[in-house]
Every structure is written in C-alpha cells, then in structure tokens.
Coordinates of C-alpha atoms in Angstrom, one line a residue:
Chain A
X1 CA 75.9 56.6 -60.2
X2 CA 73.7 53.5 -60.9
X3 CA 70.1 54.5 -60.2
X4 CA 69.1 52.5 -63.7
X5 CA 72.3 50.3 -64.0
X6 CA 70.0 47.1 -64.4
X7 CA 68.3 49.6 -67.3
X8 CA 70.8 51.2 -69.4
X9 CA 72.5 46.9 -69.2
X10 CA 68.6 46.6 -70.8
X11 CA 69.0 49.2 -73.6
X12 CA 72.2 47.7 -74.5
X13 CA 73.3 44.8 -77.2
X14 CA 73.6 41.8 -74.0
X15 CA 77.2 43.5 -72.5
X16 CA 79.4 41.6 -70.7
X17 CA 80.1 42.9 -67.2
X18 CA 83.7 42.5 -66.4
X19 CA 85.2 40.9 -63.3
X20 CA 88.6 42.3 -61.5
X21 CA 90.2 41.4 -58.4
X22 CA 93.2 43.8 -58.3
X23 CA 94.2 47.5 -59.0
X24 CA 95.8 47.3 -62.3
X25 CA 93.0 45.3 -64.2
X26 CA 90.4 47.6 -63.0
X27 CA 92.5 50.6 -63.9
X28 CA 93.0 48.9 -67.5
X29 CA 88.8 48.2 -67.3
X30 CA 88.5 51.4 -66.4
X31 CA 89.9 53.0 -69.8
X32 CA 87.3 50.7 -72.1
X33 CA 83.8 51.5 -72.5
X34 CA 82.2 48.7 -70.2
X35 CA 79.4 49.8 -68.8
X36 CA 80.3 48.5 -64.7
X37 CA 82.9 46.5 -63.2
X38 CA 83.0 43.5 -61.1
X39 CA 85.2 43.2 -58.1
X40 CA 84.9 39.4 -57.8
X41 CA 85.6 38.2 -54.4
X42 CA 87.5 35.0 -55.7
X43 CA 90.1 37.1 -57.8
X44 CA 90.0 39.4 -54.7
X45 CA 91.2 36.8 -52.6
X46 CA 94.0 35.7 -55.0
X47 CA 95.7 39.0 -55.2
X48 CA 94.9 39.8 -51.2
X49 CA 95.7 36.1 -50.2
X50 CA 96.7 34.2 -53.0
X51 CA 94.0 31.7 -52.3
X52 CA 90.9 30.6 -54.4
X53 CA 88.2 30.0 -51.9
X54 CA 86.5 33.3 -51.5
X55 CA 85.3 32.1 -48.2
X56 CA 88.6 33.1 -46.6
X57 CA 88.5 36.6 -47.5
X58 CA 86.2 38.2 -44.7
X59 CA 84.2 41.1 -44.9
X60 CA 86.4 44.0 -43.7
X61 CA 89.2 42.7 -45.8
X62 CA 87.3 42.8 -49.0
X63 CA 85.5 46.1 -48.0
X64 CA 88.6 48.1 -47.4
X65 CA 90.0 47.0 -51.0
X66 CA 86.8 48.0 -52.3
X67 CA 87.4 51.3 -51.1
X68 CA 90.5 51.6 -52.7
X69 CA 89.0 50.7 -56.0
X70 CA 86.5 53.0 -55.3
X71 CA 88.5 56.1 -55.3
X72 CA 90.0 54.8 -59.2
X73 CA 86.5 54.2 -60.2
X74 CA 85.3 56.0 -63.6
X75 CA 81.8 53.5 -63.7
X76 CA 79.4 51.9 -61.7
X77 CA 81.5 49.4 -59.4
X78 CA 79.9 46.1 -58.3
X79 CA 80.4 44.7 -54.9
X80 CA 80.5 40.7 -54.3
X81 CA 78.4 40.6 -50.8
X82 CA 78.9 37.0 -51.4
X83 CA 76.5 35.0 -49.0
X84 CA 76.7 37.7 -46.6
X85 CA 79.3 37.1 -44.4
X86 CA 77.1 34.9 -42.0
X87 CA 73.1 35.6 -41.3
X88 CA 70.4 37.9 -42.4
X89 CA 72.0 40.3 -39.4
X90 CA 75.5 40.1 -40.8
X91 CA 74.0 41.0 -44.4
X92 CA 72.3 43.4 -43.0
X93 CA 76.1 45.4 -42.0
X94 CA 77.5 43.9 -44.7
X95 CA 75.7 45.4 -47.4
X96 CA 75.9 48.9 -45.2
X97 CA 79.4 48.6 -45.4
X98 CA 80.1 47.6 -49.2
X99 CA 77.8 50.3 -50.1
X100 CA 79.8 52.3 -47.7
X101 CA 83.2 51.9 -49.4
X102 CA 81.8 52.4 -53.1
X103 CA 80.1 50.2 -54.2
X104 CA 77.1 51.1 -56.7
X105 CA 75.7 47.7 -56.8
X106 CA 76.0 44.6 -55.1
X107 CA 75.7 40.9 -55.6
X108 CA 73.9 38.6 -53.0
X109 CA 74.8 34.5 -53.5
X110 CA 72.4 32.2 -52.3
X111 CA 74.9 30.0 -51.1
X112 CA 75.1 28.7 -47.0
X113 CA 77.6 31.1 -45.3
X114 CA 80.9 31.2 -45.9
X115 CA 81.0 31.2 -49.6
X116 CA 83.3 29.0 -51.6
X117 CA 84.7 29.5 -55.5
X118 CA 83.2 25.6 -56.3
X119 CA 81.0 24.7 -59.5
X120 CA 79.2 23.1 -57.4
X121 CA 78.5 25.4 -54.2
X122 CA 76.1 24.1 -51.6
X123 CA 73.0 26.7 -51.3
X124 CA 71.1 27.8 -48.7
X125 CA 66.9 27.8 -47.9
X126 CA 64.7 30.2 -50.0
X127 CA 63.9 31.4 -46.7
X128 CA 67.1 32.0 -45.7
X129 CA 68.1 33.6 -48.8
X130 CA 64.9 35.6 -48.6
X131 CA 66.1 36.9 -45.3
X132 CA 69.6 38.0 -46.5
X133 CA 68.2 39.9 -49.6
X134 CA 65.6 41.8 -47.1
X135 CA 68.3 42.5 -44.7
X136 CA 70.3 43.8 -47.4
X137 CA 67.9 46.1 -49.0
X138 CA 66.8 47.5 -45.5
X139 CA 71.2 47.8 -44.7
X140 CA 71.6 50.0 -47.9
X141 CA 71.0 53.7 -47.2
X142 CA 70.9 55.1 -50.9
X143 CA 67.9 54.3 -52.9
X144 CA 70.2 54.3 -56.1
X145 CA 72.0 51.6 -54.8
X146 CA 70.8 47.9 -56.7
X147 CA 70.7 44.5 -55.6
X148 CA 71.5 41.6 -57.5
X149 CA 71.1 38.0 -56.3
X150 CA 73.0 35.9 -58.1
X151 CA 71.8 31.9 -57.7
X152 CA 74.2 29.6 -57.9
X153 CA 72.5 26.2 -57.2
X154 CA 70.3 25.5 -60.7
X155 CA 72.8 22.1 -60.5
X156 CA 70.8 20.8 -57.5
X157 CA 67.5 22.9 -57.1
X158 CA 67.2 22.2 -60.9
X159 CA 65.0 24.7 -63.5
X160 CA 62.5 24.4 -61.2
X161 CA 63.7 25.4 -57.8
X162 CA 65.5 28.1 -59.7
X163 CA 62.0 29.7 -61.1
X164 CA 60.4 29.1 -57.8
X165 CA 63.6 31.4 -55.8
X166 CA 63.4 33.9 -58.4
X167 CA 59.7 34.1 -58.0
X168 CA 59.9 34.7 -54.7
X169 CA 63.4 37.7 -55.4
X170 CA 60.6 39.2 -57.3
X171 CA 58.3 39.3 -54.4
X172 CA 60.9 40.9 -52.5
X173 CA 62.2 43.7 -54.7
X174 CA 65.3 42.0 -56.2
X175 CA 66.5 44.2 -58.8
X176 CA 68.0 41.0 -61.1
X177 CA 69.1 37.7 -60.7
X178 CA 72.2 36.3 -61.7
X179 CA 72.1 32.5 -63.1
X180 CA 75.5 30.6 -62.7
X181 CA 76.7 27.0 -63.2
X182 CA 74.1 26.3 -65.3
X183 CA 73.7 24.3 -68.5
X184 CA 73.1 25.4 -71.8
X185 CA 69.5 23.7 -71.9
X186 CA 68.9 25.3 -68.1
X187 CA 69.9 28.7 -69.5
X188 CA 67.3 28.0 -72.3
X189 CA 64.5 26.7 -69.8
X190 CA 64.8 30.1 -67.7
X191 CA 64.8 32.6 -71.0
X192 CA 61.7 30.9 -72.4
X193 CA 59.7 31.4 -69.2
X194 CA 60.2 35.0 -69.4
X195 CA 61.3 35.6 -66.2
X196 CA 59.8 38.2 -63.8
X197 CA 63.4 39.9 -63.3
X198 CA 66.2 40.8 -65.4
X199 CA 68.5 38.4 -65.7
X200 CA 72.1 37.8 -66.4
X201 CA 74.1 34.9 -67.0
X202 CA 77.8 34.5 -65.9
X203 CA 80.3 34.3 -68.7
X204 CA 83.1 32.6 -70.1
X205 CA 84.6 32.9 -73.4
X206 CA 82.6 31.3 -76.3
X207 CA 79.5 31.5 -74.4
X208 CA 76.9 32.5 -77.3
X209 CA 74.8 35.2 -77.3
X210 CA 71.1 34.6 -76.3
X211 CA 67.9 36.9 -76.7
X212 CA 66.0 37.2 -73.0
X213 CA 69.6 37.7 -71.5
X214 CA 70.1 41.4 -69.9
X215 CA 74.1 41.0 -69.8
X216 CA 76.7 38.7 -69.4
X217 CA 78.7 38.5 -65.8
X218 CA 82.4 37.7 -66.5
X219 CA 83.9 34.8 -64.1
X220 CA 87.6 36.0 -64.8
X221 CA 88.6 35.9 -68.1
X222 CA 91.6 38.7 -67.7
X223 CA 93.1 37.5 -64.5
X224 CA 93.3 34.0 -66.1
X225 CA 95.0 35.4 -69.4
X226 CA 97.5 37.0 -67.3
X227 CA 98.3 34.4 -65.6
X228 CA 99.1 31.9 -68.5
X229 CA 101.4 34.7 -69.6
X230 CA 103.0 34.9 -66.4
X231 CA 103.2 30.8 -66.6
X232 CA 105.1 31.3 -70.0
X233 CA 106.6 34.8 -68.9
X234 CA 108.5 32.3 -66.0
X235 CA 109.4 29.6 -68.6
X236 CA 111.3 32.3 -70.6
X237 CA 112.7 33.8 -67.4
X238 CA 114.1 30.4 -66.3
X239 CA 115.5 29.7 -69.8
X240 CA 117.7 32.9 -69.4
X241 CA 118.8 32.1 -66.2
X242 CA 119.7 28.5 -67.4
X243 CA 121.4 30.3 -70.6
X244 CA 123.0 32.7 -68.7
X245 CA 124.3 30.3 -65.9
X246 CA 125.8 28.6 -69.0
X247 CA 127.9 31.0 -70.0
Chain B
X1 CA 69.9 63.6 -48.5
X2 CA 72.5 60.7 -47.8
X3 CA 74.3 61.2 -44.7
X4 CA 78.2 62.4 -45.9
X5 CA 76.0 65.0 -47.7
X6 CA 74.1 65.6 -44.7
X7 CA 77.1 65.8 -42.5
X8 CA 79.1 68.4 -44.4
X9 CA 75.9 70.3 -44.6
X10 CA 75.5 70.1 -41.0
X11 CA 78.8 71.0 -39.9
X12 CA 79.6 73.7 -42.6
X13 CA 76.2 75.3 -41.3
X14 CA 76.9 74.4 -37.8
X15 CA 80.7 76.6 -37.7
X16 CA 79.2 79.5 -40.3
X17 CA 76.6 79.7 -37.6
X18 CA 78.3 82.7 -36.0
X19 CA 78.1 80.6 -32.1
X20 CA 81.2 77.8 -31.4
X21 CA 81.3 74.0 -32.2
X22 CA 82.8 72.1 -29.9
X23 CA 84.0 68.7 -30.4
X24 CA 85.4 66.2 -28.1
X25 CA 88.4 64.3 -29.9
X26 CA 86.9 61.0 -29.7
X27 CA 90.0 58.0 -29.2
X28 CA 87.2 55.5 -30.9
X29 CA 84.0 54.9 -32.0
X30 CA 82.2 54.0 -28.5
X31 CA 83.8 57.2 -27.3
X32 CA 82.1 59.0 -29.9
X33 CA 79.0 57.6 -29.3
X34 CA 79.0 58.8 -26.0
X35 CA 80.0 62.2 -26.9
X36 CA 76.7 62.1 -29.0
X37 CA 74.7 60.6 -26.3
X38 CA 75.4 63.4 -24.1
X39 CA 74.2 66.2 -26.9
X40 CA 77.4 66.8 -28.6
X41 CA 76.7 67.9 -31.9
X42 CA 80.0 66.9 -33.7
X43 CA 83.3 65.1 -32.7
X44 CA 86.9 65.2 -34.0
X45 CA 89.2 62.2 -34.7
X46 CA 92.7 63.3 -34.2
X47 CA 96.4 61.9 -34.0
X48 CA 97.3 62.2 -30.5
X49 CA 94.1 60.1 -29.6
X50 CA 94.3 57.5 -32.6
X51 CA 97.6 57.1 -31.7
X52 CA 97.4 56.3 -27.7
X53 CA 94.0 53.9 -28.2
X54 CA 95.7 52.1 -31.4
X55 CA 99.1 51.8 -30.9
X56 CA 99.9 53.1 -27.2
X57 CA 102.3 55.0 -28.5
X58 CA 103.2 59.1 -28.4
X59 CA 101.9 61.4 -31.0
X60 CA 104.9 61.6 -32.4
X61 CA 104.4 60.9 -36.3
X62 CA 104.3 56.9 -35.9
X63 CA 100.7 56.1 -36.5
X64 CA 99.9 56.8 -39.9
X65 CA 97.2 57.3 -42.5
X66 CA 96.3 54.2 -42.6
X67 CA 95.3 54.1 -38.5
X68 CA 94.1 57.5 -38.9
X69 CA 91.3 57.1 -41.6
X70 CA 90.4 53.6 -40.3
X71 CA 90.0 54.7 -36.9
X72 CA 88.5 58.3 -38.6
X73 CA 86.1 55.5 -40.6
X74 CA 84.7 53.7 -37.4
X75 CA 83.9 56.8 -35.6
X76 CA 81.6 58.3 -38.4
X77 CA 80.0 54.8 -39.0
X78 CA 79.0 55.0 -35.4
X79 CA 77.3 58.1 -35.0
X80 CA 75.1 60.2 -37.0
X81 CA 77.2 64.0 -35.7
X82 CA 79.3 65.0 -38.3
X83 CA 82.7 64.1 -37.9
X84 CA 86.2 66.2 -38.3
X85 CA 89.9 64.8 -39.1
X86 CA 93.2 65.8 -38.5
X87 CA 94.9 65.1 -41.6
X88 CA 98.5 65.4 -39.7
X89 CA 101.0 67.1 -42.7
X90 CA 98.9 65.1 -45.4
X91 CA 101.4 62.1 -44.9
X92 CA 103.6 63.2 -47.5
X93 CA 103.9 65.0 -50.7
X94 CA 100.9 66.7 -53.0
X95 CA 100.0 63.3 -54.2
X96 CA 99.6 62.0 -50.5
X97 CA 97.9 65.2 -50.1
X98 CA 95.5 64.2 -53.0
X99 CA 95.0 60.7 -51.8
X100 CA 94.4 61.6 -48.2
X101 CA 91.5 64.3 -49.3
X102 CA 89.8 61.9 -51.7
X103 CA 90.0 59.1 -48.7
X104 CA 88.4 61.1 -45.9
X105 CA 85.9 62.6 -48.3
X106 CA 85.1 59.3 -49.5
X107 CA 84.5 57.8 -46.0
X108 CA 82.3 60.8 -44.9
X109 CA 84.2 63.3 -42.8
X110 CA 82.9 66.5 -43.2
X111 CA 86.7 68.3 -43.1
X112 CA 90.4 67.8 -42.3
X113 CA 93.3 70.5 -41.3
X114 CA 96.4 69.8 -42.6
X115 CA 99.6 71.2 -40.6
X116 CA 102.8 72.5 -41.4
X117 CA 105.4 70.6 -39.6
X118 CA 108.6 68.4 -40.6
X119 CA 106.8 64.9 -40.7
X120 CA 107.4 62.7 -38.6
X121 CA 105.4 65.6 -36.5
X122 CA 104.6 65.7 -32.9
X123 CA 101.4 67.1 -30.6
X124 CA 101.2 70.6 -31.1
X125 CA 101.9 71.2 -27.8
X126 CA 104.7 69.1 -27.3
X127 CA 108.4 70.6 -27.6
X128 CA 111.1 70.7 -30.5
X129 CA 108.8 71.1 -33.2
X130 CA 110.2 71.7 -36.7
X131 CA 107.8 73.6 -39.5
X132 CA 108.6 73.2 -43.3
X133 CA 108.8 76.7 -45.3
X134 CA 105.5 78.2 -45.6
X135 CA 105.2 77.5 -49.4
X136 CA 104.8 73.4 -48.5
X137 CA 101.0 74.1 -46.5
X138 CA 100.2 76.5 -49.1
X139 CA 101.1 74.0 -52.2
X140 CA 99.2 71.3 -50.0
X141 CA 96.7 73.2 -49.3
X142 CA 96.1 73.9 -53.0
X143 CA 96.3 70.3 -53.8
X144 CA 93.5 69.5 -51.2
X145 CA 91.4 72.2 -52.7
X146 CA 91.5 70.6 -55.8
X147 CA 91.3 67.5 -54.7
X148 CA 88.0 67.3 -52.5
X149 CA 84.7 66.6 -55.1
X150 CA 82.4 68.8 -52.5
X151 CA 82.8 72.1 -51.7
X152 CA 81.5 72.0 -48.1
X153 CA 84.1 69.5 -47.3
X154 CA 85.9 71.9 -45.0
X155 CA 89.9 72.0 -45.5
X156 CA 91.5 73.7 -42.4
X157 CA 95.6 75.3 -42.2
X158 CA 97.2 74.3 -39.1
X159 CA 100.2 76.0 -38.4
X160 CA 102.8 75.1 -35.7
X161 CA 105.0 77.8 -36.1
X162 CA 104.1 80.2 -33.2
X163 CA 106.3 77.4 -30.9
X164 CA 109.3 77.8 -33.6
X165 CA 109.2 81.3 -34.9
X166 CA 106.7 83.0 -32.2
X167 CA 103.2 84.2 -33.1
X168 CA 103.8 86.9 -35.7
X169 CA 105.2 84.4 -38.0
X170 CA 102.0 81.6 -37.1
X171 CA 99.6 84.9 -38.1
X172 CA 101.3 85.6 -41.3
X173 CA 101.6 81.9 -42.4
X174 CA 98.2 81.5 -41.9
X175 CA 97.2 84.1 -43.9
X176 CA 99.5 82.9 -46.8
X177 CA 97.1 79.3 -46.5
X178 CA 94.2 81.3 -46.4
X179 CA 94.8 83.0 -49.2
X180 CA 95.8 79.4 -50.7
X181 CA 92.1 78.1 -50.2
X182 CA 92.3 77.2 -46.7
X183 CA 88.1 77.7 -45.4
X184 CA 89.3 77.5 -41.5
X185 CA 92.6 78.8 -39.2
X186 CA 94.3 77.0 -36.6
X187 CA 97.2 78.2 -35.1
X188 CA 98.3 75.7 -32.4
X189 CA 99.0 76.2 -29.5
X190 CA 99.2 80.1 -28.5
X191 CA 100.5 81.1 -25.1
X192 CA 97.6 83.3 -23.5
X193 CA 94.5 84.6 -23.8
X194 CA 96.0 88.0 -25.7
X195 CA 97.7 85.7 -28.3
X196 CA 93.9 84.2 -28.4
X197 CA 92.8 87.5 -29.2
X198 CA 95.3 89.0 -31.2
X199 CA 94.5 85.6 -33.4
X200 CA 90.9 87.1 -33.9
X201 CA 91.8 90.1 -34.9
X202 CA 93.8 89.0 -37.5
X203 CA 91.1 87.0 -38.9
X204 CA 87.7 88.8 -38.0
X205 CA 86.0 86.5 -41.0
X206 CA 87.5 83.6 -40.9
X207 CA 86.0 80.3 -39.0
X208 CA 89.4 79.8 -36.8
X209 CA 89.6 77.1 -34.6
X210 CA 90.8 76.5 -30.3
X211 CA 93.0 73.6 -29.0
X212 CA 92.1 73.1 -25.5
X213 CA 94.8 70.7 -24.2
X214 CA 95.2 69.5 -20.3
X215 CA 98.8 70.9 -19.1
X216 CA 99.1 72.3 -22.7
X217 CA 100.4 75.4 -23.9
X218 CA 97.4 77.6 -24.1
X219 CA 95.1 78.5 -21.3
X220 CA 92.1 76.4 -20.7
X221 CA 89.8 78.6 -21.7
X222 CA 85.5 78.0 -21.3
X223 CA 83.6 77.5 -24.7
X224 CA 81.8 80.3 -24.0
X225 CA 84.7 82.8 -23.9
X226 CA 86.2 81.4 -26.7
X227 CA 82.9 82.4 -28.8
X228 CA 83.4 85.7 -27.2
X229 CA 86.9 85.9 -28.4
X230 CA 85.3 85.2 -32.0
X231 CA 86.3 81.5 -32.4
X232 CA 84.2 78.9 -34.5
X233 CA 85.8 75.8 -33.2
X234 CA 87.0 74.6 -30.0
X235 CA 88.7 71.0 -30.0
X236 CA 89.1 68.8 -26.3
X237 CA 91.8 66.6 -28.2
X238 CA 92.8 64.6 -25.0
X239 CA 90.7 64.4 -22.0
X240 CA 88.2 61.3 -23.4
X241 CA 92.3 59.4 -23.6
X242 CA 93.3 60.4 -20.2
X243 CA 89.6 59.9 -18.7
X244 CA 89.9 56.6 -19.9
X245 CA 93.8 55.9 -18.8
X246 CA 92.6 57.5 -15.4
X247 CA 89.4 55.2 -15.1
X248 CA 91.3 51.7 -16.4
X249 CA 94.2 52.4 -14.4
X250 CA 92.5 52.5 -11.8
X251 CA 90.4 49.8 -12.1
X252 CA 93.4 47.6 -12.7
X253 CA 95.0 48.7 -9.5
X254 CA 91.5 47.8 -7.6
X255 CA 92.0 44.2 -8.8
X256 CA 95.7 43.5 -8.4
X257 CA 94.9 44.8 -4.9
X258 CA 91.6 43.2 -3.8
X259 CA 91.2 39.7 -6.4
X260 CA 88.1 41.4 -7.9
X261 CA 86.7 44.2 -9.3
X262 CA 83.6 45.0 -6.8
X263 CA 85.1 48.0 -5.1
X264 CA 85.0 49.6 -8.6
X265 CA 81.8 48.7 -9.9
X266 CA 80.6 51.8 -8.5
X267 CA 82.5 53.5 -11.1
X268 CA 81.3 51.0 -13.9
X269 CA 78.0 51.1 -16.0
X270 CA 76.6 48.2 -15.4
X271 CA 76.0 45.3 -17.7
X272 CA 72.6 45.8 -18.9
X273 CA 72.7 49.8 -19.1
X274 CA 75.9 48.9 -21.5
X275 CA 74.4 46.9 -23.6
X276 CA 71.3 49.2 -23.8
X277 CA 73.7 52.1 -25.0
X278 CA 75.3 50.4 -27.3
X279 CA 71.8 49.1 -29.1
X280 CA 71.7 45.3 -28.0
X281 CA 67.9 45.5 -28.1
X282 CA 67.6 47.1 -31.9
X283 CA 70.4 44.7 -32.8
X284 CA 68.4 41.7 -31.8
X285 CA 65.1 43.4 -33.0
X286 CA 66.5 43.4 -36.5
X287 CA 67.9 39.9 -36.1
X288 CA 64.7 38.8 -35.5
X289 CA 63.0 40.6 -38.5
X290 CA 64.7 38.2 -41.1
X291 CA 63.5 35.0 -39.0
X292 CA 62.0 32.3 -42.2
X293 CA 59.2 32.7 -40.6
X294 CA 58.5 35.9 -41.9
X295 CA 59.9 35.4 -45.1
X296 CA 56.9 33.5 -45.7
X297 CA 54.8 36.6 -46.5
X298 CA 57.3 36.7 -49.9
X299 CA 57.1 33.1 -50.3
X300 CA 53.5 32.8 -52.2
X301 CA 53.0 32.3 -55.8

C-alpha cells in the first residue's frame, strides 16, 4: 500500500501527516484526503490507559489496537515502533509484529528503551540505534514496508550529532528521518545541509512552511482540540446540573 | 509472495489436490510447532481446544472471538503451514460475521467454517445441541463471502443438524450454504461410516471436510479411508488437549507422590533438546547480529 509512501509525501506541496490515537479520529482522518495516518503511541496510551508516558503502553497492547485500526484503514497507516520495546532483538519482533497487524510504515525513536512522551527524551548510542534500525529492516517481511527513524535528541547531540546519526541511517537503508524537538535555527541548519534522506519535521500548529522539508508529522493537534472542548463541554455540563439542582 | 498469500495458496492447492489434508487442532502455538516439526503440512485452531488451554473451561460458547483469533494469531505467527479456523456461529449477527472474516483474513488464516448452532454453541459432538433455521448460515455465509478481500480464503458451512434433525436434514442444509457461497462441507458429527459415505455422495465435487473426535460421535476412521470415502479434510480437534492433560496430569501426580519429578523425566524432552526446538540458538544468533560492534561497518563517513 506504501511501496513509494516517502515518494508520493515528495511529489506533494510539504503535507502534514496526521497523528490519532483512537477509533473515531482515525475514522474522521480517514474521510479527508491525507495522504497516511499516524497512530501515535502517546495518544494511544491516553485512550488505552489514560496516561501520557508512552512508555507504559507495551508492545502487544499497542499492536492489537493497531490491528483494529487496520481493518478501518482507507490509507497508508503508520506504526510508532517507538524505541523498540527493549534491544535490537526485541525490535527485531517488534517491527515483525506492527507490520503484522497493518501497519504500512513504521517509525523507529532513537530514544534508550522504554520510550517516554518528554521534550526532552534521553537518546540512546548511534550504535545502538544503528542496531535497532538493522534489526527492524531484517524483522519486516514485505519489501513495501518503510522505515522511518525519527530522532529525537537534536536538544543534546546538537546539529551536529544529528547530521552525523543521519549519516550513518543513510548508510543503513533508512528510508527518512524524522527531526523532533528541535529549534527553529536547528531545523534551518539540517535543510541547508541537504540531507542525504528525506526528511520530515514534527508539527504543531503555526509551524511555517519550509523548502527541503518532505512533510510535516503532526504531534496531536485533534486529540488536544477535543479535549479543550470536552474541558468546556464539562463546564456547561456542570452549569446545568447546578441550574437544574436549583430549581 | 508474502506468507498470508502464500498460505492460502498453499492450502487452497493443498485440499483441491484431489488427496486429504489432515490437520491436528493445535491448543497453542508450541503445539503447532510440533505438529509442523513432525511433517504436518497444515493445522487447525479450533474452539474446543482454545477453550480448554485458555480458559479450562468446556466448549460450550464461553470463550469468544476475542480468545479465538488471538490464540488463532499466535499459532500462524509460529509456524510457516497454513493455518485453518473455526469461526464458531460468527459470534453473532452479519456484522459480527463481517468483522470476524476481515479479522482472520487480516491475521493470515487461510479459511474459517462457520456453523449453524443457537450461540452460546457447544462441541459438535457434545449433546442438546440447538441449530438456528437454515436461512441464518446461509445469510452468514453470504456476508462472509462478501466480506473476505481474497478469494482463496476458504469459507467452510458447518452444520450441526444431523444430531437435531438426523442426517437428511444436515445434507440438505448444506447444500442450501453451498449454494450460498460456501467453498467446503462439514457436517458434524455423522454416526457411521455409511453416513460418511452417503455425505460423499451428496457432494461428489465439493472439498467436504472429517471430525475425528476421541469417544465422539463418529467412527475413528484412518486418513487414508477417509480419502477413499472422497473427503478433502480430516480434523484431530482434541487429542494434542487430552495428550497434554494426560502427560501433565501425570507428571503432577509423580511429584505429589515422590518430592520430584525424576521418575518422569523419562517422559520429558530434556532441557537443551527444548530449547533447540524452539530456536534458542537462531534467537541468540540474531541477538548477536546487532552487537555495536558491528554496527561499526555503517558508522564511517
């Protein structure tokens, strides 16, 4: 379904990719014209668990909701391996089984195992990362089937250690990087070195557009609209029932 | 070819073949593993198995889809035979009936039967079966049809209602689903050999399918005589569940009796041919391939 997902996001004007973490948001996705969704492992985890640290949501929990998902999909569906659920070993099953329950693509972190939903997530050795995106291409049976690494540490490794990481994805076959928690100057700094992979930047809303930029990764935008109207939808509810206790 | 493609090839090819498939019902995925160590060359998951190893509890309509297709899931991730499910009634209504298709194609099966008794249902051989009116199976059987994306993902009739209504009524049901779409006939659990035949001649073209239970209704019958009597299919739903009870029970009773478990090891496979079988060494192998130190071939400018 993707065998040129990271190429048709090429061909098109910088699209944002959108993130879901339950059934009715990717359903709603699902009827617009995005070109894949996102089930993000942090909004997974707050409709599964109602928790916000991704790392508590383990692998077959995550998997079996991706197959759920699977079944509604109507375009490419992108999996969050995250840091893959423990070694190069566990990627290794880990990839076989998100690929297993539908998923078209799938994201690699290069944060130390487990994963956490943190600006500021602590990241693991190239080497170690190295071994998790080998292990995952090697678990993955279908040739269609992309990996993205998505590096999340440009705060501590700086521009530099970022380059040198995605110098060495590109040695290894990574299909695109994503860049997260960066800075608008970082951002800048990676474009203009023209990069040897595709990249994409996460998003969040007034986040301008930038030439050198593949797509845009969304972080959650929907899920945190709703719940702001659910915040106000419960003010108006407990007015009523204040009102109504009155009379 | 990726494997679910592979599998449903396999099998469709496999029961079209003309000679019988027979498939242990494997209770999980290390006893389907064995069954495809020792050359078997598909396996079945099924209720009255699932329902035993997951919950310990009768076939009796308690376990549910979801244990079914998990348990269904686990077996075909462990070996590379294909792999057929017993789909119960569908758990439910057409739309269950859609789901349930989608679910099992989606996870790789290579077929399911669906059956025509009052859920909550009960082993085929087991008595006071109910069966719904012969138009439910053949609306379900419908929905399936139109539900499954590949066309050599196998949908089988079951009927129960040769226990209920005798075997007349089972024949004529069946031919109602397979005029419906069904690709394969089961009629469970027949009396004798002569209701084994008279079930062939019914359907000389159809791929029907055998239930050979321990203590069941029907008579256990070799694999090879089945083929003669012109059947595709033959299942062994229970005898890897009762091998198992057997073997544990016994090996429980050996170490309430004696403090330890030496006067059973005989019966035991022993701790490194285990781990052997189930792939410690290629396990480790691969663990070892992701070592940093060989990342460092990727880690040049």
């Amino acid at each position: 379904m993707t065998a040129s997902l990271i190429h048709k996001l090429a061909s098109m004007d910088q699209p944002i990719i959108p993130a879901a973490g339950d059934g009715q948001t990717m359903t709603l996705l699902s009827q617009s014209t995005f070109p894949a969704l996102f089930l993000d492992g942090t909004l997974t985890t707050q409709t599964l668990l109602d928790e916000n640290n991704q790392g508590l949501l383990t692998l077959s929990e995550y998997a079996k909701f991706c197959r759920d998902m699977a079944l509604k999909k109507t375009t490419p569906l992108i999996g969050d391996l995250q840091s893959g659920f423990g070694s190069p070993l566990n990627t290794y099953y880990a990839a076989q089984e998100l690929e297993r329950s539908g998923a078209d693509t799938i994201i690699l972190n290069d944060q130390t195992y487990p994963s956490h939903s943190l600006n500021r997530p602590t990241t693991t050795t190239p080497a170690d990362l190295l071994g998790k995106t080998k292990a995952a291409q090697d678990g993955l049976e279908n040739d269609a089937t992309e990996l993205w690494i998505k590096l999340e540490g440009i705060w501590d490794y700086g521009t530099e250690g970022f380059q040198q990481r995605l110098h060495y994805l590109a040695n290894i076959g990574a299909d695109a990087i994503i860049i997260d928690h960066y800075t608008d100057d970082q951002l800048n700094a990676i474009i203009a070195s023209t990069p040897e992979l595709p990249i994409i930047a996460t998003w969040t809303p007034n986040t301008p557009h930038k030439s050198g930029i593949t797509a845009w990764l969304d972080t959650g935008y929907l899920a945190r609209q709703a719940q702001q109207a659910r915040q106000q939808a419960l003010t108006e509810l407990k007015k009523g029932a204040i009102e109504y206790a009155e009379k | 070819m990726l494997k679910n493609d592979r599998m449903r090839h396999q099998f469709k090819t496999d029961v079209m073949s003309g000679h019988i498939v027979r498939m242990m019902v494997a209770p999980d995925a290390l006893a389907a593993k064995i069954a495809q160590s020792c050359g078997a060359k598909a396996v079945f998951s099924a209720g009255y198995a699932t329902s035993a190893s997951a919950l310990a509890m009768p076939d009796r309509g308690i376990s549910d889809f979801g244990f079914a297709l998990e348990r269904c899931r686990e077996i075909i991730n462990a070996v590379d035979i294909p792999v057929f499910a017993d789909a119960d009634t569908g758990y439910g209504d057409l739309d269950n009936v859609k789901r349930t298709v989608e679910c099992y194609e989606a996870i790789g099966a290579t077929g399911i039967f669906i059956e025509d008794q009052v859920w909550p249902k009960r082993c085929g051989h087991m008595d006071g079966k109910k069966v719904e009116p012969t138009e439910v199976l053949e609306a379900k059987i419908k929905a399936a049809k139109a539900a499954r994306k590949h066309d050599d993902f196998l949908i089988m009739s079951r009927t129960d209602a040769r226990a209920v209504y005798g075997l007349d009524d089972a024949i004529e049901r069946s031919k109602r689903y397979k005029a419906a779409g069904a690709d394969l006939i089961f009629i469970e659990a027949p009396q004798s050999s002569e209701e084994l035949e008279k079930i062939h001649e019914a359907f000389p073209d159809t791929p029907m399918m055998a239930n050979m239970i321990e203590d069941g209704k029907t008579p256990l019958t070799k694999t090879e005589d089945l083929e003669r009597l012109g059947f595709n299919i033959v299942v062994h739903p229970n005898a890897m569940t009762y091998t198992q009870t057997y073997a544990e029970e016994q090996l429980v009773k050996t170490l309430q009796r004696d403090g330890t478990t030496k006067a059973y090891k005989d019966h035991m496979i022993t701790f490194p041919k285990f781990n052997e079988f189930v792939g410690l060494d290629k396990v480790n192998a691969r663990d070892a391939m992701y070592a940093p130190e060989k990342m460092a071939q990727f880690m040049t400018d």
